[in-house]
Coordinates of C-alpha atoms and ligand atoms in Angstrom, one line a residue:
X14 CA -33.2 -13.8 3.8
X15 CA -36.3 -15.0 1.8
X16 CA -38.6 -16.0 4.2
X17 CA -39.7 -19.6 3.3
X18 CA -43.6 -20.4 2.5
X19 CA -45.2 -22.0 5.4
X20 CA -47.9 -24.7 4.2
X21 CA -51.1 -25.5 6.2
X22 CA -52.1 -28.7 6.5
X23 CA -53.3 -32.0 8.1
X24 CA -50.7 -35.1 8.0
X25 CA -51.8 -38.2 8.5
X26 CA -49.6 -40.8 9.4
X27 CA -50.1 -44.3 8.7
X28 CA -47.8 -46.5 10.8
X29 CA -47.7 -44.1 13.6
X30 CA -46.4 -46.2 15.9
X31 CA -43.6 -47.9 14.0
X32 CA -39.9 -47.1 13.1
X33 CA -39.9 -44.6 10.4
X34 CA -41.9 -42.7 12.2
X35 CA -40.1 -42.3 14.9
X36 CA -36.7 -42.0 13.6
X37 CA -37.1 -39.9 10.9
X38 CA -41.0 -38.5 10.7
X39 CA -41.8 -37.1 13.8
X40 CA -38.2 -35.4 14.3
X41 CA -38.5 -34.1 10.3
X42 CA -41.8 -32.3 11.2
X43 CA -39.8 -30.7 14.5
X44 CA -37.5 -29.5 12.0
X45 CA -39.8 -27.8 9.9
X46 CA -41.7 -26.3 12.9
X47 CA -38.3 -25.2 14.3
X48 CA -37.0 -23.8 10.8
X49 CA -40.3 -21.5 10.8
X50 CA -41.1 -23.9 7.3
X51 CA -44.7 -25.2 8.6
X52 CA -47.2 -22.7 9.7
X53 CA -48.6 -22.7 13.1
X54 CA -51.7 -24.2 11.3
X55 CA -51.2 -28.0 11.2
X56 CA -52.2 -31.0 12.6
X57 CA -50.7 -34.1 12.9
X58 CA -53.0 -37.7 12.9
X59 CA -51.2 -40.7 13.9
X60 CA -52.8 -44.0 13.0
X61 CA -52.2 -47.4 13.7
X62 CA -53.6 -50.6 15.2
X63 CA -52.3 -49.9 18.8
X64 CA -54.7 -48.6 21.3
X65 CA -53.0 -45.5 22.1
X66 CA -54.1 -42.2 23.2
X67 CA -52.9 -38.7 22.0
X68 CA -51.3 -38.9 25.5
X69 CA -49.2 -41.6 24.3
X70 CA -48.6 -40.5 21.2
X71 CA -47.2 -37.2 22.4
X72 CA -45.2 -39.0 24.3
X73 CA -43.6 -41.1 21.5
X74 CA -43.2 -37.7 19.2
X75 CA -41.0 -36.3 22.5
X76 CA -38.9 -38.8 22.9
X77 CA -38.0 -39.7 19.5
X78 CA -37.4 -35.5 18.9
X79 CA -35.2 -35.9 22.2
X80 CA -33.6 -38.7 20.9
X81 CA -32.7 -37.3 17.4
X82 CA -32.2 -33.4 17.6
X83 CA -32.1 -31.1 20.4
X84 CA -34.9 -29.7 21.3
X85 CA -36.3 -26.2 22.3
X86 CA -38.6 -24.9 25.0
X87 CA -41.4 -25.1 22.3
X88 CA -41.3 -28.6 22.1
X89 CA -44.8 -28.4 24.9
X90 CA -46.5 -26.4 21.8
X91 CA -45.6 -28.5 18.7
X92 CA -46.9 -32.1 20.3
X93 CA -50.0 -30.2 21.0
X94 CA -50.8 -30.7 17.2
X95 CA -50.3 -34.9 17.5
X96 CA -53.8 -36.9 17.9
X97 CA -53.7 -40.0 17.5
X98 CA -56.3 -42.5 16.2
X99 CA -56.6 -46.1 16.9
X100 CA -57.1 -48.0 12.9
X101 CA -57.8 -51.0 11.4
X102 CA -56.7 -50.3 7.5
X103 CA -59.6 -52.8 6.6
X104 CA -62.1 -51.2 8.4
X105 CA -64.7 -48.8 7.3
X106 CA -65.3 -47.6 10.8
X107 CA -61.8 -46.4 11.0
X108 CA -62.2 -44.4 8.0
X109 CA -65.4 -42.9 9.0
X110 CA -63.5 -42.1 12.5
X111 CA -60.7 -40.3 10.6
X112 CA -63.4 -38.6 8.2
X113 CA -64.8 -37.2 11.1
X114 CA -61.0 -36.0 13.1
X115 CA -60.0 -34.8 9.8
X116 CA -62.4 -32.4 9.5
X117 CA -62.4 -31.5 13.4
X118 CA -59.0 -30.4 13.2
X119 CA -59.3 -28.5 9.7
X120 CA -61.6 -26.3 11.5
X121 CA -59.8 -25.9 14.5
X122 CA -56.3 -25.2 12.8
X123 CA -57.5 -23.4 9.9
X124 CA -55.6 -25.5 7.2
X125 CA -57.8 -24.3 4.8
X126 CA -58.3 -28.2 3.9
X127 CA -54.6 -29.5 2.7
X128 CA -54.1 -33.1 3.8
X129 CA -51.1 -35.2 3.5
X130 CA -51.8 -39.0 3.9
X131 CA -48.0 -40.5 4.7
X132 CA -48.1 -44.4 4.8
X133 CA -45.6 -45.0 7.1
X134 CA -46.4 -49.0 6.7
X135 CA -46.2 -52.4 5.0
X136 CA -47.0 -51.9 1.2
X137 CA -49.7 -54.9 1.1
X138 CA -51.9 -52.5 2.3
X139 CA -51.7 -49.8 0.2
X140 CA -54.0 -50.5 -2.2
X141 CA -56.7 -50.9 0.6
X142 CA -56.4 -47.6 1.8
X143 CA -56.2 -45.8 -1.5
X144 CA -59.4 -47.5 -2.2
X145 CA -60.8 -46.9 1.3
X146 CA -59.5 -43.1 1.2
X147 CA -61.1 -43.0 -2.3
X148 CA -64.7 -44.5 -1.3
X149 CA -64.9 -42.2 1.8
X150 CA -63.9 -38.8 -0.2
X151 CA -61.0 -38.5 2.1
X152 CA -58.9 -37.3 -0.8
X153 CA -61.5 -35.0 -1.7
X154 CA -61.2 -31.5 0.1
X155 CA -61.6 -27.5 -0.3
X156 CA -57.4 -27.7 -0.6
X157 CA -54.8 -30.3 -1.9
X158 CA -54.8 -33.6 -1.3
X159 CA -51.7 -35.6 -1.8
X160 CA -50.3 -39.4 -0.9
X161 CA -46.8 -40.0 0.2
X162 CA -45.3 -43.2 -0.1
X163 CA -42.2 -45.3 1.2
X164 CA -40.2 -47.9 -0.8
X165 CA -40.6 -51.1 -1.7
X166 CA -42.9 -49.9 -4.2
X167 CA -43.4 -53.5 -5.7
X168 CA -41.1 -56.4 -5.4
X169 CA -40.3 -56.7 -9.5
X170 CA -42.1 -54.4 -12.4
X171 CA -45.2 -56.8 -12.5
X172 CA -46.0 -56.2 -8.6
X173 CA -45.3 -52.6 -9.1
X174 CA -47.6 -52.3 -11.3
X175 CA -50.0 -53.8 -9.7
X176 CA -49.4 -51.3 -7.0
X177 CA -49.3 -48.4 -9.4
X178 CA -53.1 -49.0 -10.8
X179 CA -54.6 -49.9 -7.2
X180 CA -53.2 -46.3 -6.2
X181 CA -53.8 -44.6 -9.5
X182 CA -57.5 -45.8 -9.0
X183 CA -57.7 -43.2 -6.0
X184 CA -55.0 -40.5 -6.8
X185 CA -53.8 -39.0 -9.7
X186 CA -50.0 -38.9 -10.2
X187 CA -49.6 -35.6 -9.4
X188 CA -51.2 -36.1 -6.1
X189 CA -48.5 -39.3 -5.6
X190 CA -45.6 -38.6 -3.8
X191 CA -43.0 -41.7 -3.9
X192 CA -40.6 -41.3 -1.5
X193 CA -36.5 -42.0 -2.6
X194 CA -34.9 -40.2 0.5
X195 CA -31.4 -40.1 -1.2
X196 CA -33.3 -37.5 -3.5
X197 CA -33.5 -35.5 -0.2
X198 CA -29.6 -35.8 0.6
X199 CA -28.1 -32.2 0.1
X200 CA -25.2 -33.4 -2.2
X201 CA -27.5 -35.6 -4.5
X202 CA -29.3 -32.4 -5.2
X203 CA -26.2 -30.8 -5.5
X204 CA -25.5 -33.0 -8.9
X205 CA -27.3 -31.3 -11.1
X206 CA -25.9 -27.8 -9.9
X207 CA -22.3 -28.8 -10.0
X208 CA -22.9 -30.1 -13.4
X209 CA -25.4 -27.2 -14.8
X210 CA -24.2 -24.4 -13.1
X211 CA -20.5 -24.5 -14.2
X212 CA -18.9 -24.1 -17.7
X213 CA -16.0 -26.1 -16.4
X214 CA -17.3 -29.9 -15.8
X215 CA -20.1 -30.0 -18.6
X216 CA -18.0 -29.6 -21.7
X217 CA -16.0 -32.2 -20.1
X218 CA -19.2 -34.6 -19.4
X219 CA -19.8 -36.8 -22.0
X220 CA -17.6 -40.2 -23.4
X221 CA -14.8 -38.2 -24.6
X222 CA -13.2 -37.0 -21.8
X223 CA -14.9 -39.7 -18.7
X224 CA -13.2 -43.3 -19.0
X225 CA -15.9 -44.5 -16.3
X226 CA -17.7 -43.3 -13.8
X227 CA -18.2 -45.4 -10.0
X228 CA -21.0 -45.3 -7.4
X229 CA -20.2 -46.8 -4.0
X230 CA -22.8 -46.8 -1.2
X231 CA -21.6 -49.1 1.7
X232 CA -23.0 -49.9 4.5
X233 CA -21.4 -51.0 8.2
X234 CA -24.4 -52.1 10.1
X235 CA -25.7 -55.5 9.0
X236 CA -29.8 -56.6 8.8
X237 CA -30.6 -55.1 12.1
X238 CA -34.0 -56.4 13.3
X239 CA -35.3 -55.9 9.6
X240 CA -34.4 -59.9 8.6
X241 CA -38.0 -60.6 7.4
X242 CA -38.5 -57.8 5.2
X243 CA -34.6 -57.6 3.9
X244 CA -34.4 -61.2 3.2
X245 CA -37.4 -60.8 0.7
X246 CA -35.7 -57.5 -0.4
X247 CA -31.7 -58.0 -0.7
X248 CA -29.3 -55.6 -1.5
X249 CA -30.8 -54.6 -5.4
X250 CA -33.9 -54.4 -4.5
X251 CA -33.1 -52.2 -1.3
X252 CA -30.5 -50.0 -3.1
X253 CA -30.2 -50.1 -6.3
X254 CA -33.6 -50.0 -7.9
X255 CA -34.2 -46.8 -6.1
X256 CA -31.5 -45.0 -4.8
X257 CA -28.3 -45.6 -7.1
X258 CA -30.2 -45.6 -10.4
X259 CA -31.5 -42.6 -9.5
X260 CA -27.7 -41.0 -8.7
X261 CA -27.4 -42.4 -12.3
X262 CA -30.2 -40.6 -13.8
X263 CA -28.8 -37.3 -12.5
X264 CA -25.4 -38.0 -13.2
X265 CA -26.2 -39.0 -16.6
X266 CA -28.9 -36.5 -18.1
X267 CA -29.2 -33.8 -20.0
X268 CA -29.4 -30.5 -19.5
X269 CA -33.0 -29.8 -18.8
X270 CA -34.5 -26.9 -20.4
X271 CA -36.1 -25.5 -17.4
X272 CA -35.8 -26.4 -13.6
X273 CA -39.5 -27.8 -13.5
X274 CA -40.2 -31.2 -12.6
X275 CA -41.5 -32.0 -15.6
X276 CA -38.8 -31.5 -17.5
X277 CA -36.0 -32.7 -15.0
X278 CA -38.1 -35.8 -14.4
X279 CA -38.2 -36.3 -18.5
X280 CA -34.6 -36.3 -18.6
X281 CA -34.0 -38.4 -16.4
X282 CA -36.7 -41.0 -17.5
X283 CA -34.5 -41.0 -20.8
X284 CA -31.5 -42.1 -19.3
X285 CA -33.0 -44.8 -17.7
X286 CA -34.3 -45.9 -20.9
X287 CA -31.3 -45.7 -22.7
X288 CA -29.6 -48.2 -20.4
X289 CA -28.5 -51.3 -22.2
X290 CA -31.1 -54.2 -21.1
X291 CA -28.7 -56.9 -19.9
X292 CA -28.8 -60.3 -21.1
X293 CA -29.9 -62.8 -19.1
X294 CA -27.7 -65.8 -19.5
X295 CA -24.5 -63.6 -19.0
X296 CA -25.9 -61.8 -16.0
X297 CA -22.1 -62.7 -14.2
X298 CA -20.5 -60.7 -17.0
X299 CA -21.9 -57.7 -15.7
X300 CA -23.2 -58.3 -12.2
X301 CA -21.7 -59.8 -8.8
X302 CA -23.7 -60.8 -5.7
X303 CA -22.4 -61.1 -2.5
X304 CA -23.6 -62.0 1.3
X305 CA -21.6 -61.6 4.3
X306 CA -19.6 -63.8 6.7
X307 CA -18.5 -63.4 9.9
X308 CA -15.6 -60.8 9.8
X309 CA -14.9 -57.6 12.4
X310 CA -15.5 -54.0 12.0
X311 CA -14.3 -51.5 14.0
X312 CA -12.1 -53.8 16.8
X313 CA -15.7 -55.7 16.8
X314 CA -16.6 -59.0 15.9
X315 CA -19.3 -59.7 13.7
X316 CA -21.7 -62.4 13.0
X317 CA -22.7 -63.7 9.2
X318 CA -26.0 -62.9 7.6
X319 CA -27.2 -66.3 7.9
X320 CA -26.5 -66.3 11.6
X321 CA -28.0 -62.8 12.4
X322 CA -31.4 -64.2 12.8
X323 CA -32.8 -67.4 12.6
X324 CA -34.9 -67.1 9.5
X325 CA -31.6 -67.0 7.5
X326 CA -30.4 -69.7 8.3
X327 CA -30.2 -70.5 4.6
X328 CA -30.8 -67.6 2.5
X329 CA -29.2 -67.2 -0.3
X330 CA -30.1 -63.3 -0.4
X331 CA -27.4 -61.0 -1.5
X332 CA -26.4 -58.5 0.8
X333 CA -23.8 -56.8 -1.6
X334 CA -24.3 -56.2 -5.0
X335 CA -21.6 -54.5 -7.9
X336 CA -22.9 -54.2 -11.6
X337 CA -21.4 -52.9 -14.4
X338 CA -24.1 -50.8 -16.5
X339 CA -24.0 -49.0 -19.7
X340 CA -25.8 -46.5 -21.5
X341 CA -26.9 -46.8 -25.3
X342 CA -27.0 -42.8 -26.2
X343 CA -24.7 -40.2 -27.8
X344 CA -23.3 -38.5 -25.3
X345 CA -22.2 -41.9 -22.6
X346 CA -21.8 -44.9 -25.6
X347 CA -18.9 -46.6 -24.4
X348 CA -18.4 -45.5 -20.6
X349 CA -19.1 -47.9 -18.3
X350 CA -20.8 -47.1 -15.0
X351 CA -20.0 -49.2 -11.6
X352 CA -22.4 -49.8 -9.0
X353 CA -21.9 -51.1 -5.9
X354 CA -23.5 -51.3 -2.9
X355 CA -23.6 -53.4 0.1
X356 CA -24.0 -54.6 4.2
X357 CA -21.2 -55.3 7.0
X358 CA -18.2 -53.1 4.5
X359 CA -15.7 -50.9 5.7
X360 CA -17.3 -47.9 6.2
X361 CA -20.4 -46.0 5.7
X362 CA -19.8 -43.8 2.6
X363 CA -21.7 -42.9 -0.2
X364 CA -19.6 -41.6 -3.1
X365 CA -19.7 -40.3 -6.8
X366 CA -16.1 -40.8 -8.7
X367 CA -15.6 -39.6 -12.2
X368 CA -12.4 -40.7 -13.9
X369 CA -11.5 -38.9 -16.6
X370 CA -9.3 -39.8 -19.5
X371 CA -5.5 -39.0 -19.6
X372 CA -4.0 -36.8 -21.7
X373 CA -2.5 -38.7 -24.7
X374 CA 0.9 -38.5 -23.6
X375 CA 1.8 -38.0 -20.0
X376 CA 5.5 -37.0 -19.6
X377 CA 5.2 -36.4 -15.5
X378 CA 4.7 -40.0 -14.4
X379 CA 6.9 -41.7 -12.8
X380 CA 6.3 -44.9 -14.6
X381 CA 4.5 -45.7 -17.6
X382 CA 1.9 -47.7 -15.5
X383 CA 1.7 -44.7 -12.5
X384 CA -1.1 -43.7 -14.0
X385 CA -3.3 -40.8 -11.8
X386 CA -6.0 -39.4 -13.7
X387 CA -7.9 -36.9 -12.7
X388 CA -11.1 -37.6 -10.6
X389 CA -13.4 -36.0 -9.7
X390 CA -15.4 -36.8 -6.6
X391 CA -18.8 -36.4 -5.2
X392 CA -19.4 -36.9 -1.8
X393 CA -22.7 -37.6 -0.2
X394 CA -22.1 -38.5 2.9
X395 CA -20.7 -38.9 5.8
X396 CA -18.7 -35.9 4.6
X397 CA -20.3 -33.9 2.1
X398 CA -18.7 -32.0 -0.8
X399 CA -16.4 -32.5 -4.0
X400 CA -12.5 -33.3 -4.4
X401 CA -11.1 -32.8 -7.6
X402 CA -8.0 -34.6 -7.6
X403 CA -4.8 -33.2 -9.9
X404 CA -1.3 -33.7 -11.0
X405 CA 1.4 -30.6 -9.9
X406 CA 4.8 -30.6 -8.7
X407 CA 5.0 -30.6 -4.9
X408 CA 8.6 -30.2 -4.4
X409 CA 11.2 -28.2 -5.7
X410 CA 13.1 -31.5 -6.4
X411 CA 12.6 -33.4 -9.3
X412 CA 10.2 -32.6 -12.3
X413 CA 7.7 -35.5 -11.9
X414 CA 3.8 -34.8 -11.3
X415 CA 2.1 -36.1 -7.9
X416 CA -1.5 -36.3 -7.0
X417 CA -3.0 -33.8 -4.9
X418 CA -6.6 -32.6 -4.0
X419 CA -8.8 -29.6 -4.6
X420 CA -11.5 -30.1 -1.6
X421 CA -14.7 -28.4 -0.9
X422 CA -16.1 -30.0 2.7
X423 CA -19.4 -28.8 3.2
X424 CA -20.1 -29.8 6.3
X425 CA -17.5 -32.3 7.7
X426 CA -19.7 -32.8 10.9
X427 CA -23.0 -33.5 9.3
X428 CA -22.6 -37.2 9.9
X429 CA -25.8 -39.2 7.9
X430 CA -27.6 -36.9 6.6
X431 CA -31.2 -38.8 6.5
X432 CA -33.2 -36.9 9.0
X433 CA -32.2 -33.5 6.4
X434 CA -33.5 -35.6 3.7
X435 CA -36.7 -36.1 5.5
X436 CA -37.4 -32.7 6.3
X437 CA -36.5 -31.6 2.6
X438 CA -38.9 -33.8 1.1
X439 CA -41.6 -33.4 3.8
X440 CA -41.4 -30.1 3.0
X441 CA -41.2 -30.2 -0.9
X442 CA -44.5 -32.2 -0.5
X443 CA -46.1 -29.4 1.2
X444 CA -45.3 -26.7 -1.3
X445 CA -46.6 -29.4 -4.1
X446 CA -42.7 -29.6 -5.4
X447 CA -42.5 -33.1 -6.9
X448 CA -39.2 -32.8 -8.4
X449 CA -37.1 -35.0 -6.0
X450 CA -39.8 -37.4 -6.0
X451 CA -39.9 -40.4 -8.3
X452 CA -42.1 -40.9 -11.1
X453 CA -43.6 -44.0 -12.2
X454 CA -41.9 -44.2 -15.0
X455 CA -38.4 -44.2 -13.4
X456 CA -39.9 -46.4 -11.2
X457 CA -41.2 -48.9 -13.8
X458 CA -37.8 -48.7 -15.9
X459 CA -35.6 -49.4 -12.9
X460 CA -37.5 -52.0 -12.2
X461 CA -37.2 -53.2 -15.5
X462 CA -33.7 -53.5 -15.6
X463 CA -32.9 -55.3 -12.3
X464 CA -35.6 -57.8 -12.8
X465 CA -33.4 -59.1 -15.3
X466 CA -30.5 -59.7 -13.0
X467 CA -32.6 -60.8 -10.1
X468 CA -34.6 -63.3 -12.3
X469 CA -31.1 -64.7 -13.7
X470 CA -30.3 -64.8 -9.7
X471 CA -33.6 -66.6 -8.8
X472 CA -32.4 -69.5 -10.9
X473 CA -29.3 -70.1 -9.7
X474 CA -28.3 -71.0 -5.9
X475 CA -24.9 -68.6 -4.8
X476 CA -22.0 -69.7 -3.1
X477 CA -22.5 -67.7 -0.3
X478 CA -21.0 -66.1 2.1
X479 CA -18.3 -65.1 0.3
X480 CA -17.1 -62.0 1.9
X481 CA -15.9 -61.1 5.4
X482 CA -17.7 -58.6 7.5
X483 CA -15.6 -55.3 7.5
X484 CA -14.4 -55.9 3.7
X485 CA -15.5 -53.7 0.3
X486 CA -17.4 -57.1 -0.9
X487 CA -16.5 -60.6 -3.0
X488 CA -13.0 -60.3 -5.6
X489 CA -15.5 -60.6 -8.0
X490 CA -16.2 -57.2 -7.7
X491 CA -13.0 -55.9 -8.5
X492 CA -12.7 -58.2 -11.0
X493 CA -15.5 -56.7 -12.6
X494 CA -13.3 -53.5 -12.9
X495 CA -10.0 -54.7 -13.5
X496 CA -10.9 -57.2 -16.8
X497 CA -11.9 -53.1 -18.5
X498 CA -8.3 -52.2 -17.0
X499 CA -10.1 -50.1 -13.8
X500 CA -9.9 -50.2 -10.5
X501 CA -12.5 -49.1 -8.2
X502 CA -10.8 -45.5 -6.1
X503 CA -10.8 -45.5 -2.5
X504 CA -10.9 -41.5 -3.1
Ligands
BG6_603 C1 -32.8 -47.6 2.9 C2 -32.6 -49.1 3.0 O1 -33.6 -47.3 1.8 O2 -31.6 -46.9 2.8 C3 -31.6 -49.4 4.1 O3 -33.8 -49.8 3.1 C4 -30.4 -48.6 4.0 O4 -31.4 -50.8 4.1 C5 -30.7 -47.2 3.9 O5 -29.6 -48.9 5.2 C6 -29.5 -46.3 3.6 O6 -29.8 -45.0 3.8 P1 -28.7 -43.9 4.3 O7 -29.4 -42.6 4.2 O8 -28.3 -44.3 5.7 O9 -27.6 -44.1 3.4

């Protein structure tokens, strides 16, 4: 087997001691370390405003890595490379301290000056410490320097933006690394393999042969202890500005003409273009909201949203969204794509179904309106693989056509597939691979094109809650479906 590059480097960790950290960071870097995909040479430097100690710390990095995967006997040796560094973002002591722990540590592990600055934290402050990195020539070294963010980036295109420049004042976009973690999820790379990489599916890929294509991610677990930043947020801005318009840009583009990250990124920026701007006084032609009631899942009953906490009392934030979108360009005029995504459904599943067109006349159905075209699905998680689902004779009896499956299960165990997403993109950052990270340009057009429906939203108060807990979301969505003669698959 290739033996896989192992990067040097410092990673700084804004937000040490909070959530993502823990859950998906510290075991991520464990992973790498494991996987022989991060040289002996690093350091890790957590920072936050708690007045830990690298004891602490180390501490923390053990149990969340006990917590999340199992661990070996090296696990003595890796938290050996955590410091941790009490920090105030708005203080230029802080920045002076890091300077000088930075440099400590890029002498002691050799990491022939490659820093990674993760902010792990609320995005009001990223502007600051761009700035703060800039003015203290943190960013400045005898390696790379790069910045990883986390989502929200922005709360509609104008704040975004605003982001964008504060950053873009300090790092260059190359060095800006904005994290999407479905990009990291093995089957969403997969996309543009099945679709490239065999002569079977990409003739048929185009508005000829798909009548529509569907995206589903639901969700079981409700707002969690997240009600104060998800209740600004909701379910668009949560989902579907990042992670399902992105499954659209891959689904959607074109053949790139090399696999660089230039040109895959360019591709993909042109399908977010060509979606068709919605208009906003006929947002509910094209777009349903929804917020949860009480309902049960699993044998369990649940609360509503507006009873989770006591903040939400009265929101009116969607928890659920479905949209119909469309895309203005030669090869997908005419096919309508359906989103959906939502809290507090059925099950957690995240799936790609392409429905194809019949054949003009099908003789093997049973009835005129037993319709079962073929579809073809991509599934991300929990399971992860593809079904293409057929017509053929089962029996010997009778000469009629049923339905059955062609599967591929890549890993039927995997379960959520986060923490691999993690450690993908972790990793991709440390090779400088930027590919599975989002420009700002997708960024901006995404947010582009849900500002529209959230503006229309703003305006108007919902009739919420108005679905149960443990349902796929409001009529409304299948209504969205049903008026263009689909149905959404349960595949
Ligand atoms: C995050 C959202 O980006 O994605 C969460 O903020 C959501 O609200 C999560 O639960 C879903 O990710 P995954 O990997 O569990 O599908």
């Amino acid at each position: 087997m290739e033996q896989p590059l192992q990067p040097k480097a410092v990673i700084v960790i804004f937000g040490a001691t909070g959530d993502l950290a823990k859950r998906k960071l510290f075991p991520s870097i464990y992973r790498l370390y494991q996987h022989g995909k991060i040289s002996k040479n690093f350091a890790v430097i957590g920072l936050a405003r708690r007045e830990w100690t690298d004891e602490v710390l180390r501490e923390n990095v053990v149990e969340s890595i006990e917590e999340a995967v199992s661990p070996d006997e090296n696990l003595d040796e890796f938290v050996s490379h955590f410091y941790y560094h009490p920090f105030d973002v708005t203080e230029d002591s802080s920045y002076q301290g890091l300077k000088h722990l930075i440099k400590n540590l890029e002498g002691e592990y050799d990491t022939d000056g490659n820093r990674i600055f993760y902010l792990a934290m609320a995005p009001n402050f990223f502007g600051t410490i761009a700035n703060k990195l800039k003015a203290y020539e943190l960013e400045k070294s005898d390696g790379w320097s790069r910045l990883v963010i986390e989502k929200p980036f922005g709360h509609n295109l104008e704040s975004a933006k605003g982001l964008n420049n504060q950053i873009r004042s300090a790092f260059k976009e190359d060095q800006i690394y904005r994290i999407d973690h479905y990009l990291g999820k093995q089957m969403v790379q997969n996309i543009e393999v099945i679709r490239f990489a065999n002569g079977i599916f990409e003739h048929l890929w185009n508005n000829r042969f798909i009548s529509n294509i569907q995206i589903t991610s639901s969700e079981v677990l409700g707002v969690e202890e997240r009600a104060r930043y998800y209740d600004h947020s909701g379910a668009t801005r949560d989902m579907v500005q990042n992670h399902i318009l992105q499954m659209v840009a891959l689904l959607l583009m074109e053949p790139p003409i090399k696999l660089t990250t230039d040109e895959i990124r360019s591709e993909k920026i042109k399908v977010l273009r060509a979606l068709r701007p919605l208009d906003k006084n006929e947002i509910s032609k094209s777009f349903v909201r929804g917020q949860y009631d009480a309902g049960e899942i699993n044998g369990e009953a649940v609360p509503s949203y507006r009873e989770e906490d006591e903040e939400l009392t009265e929101s009116n934030t969607e928890t659920f969204v479905a949209g119909k979108l469309l895309i203005d360009n030669y090869r997908w005029a005419g096919v309508p794509i359906y989103i959906r995504t939502g809290k507090r459904m059925t099950e957690k599943s995240t799936k790609i179904v392409i429905e194809f067109k019949d054949i003009p006349m099908n003789l093997y159905y049973k009835k005129d309106n037993d319709r079962n075209p073929n579809l073809l699905s991509i599934n991300i998680q929990p399971n992860e693989g593809i079904t293409l689902g057929l017509n053929a004779r089962k029996s010997s009896e009778g000469s009629l056509a049923e339905p059955i499956q062609l599967a591929y299960n890549l890993n039927e165990s995997s379960g959520i597939n986060t923490p691999e997403a993690y450690e993908r993109l972790l990793y991709d950052c440390m090779i400088g691979d930027a590919t599975n990270f989002t420009h700002w340009d997708e960024v901006a057009l995404s947010w582009k094109f849900v500002d529209t429906v959230l503006d229309a939203w703003s305006k108007e108060k919902a009739d919420f809650p108005n679905y149960k807990s443990g349902s796929m979301g409001p009529k409304e969505a299948d209504e969205l479906l049903a008026k263009d003669g689909f149905h959404w698959w349960e595949v």
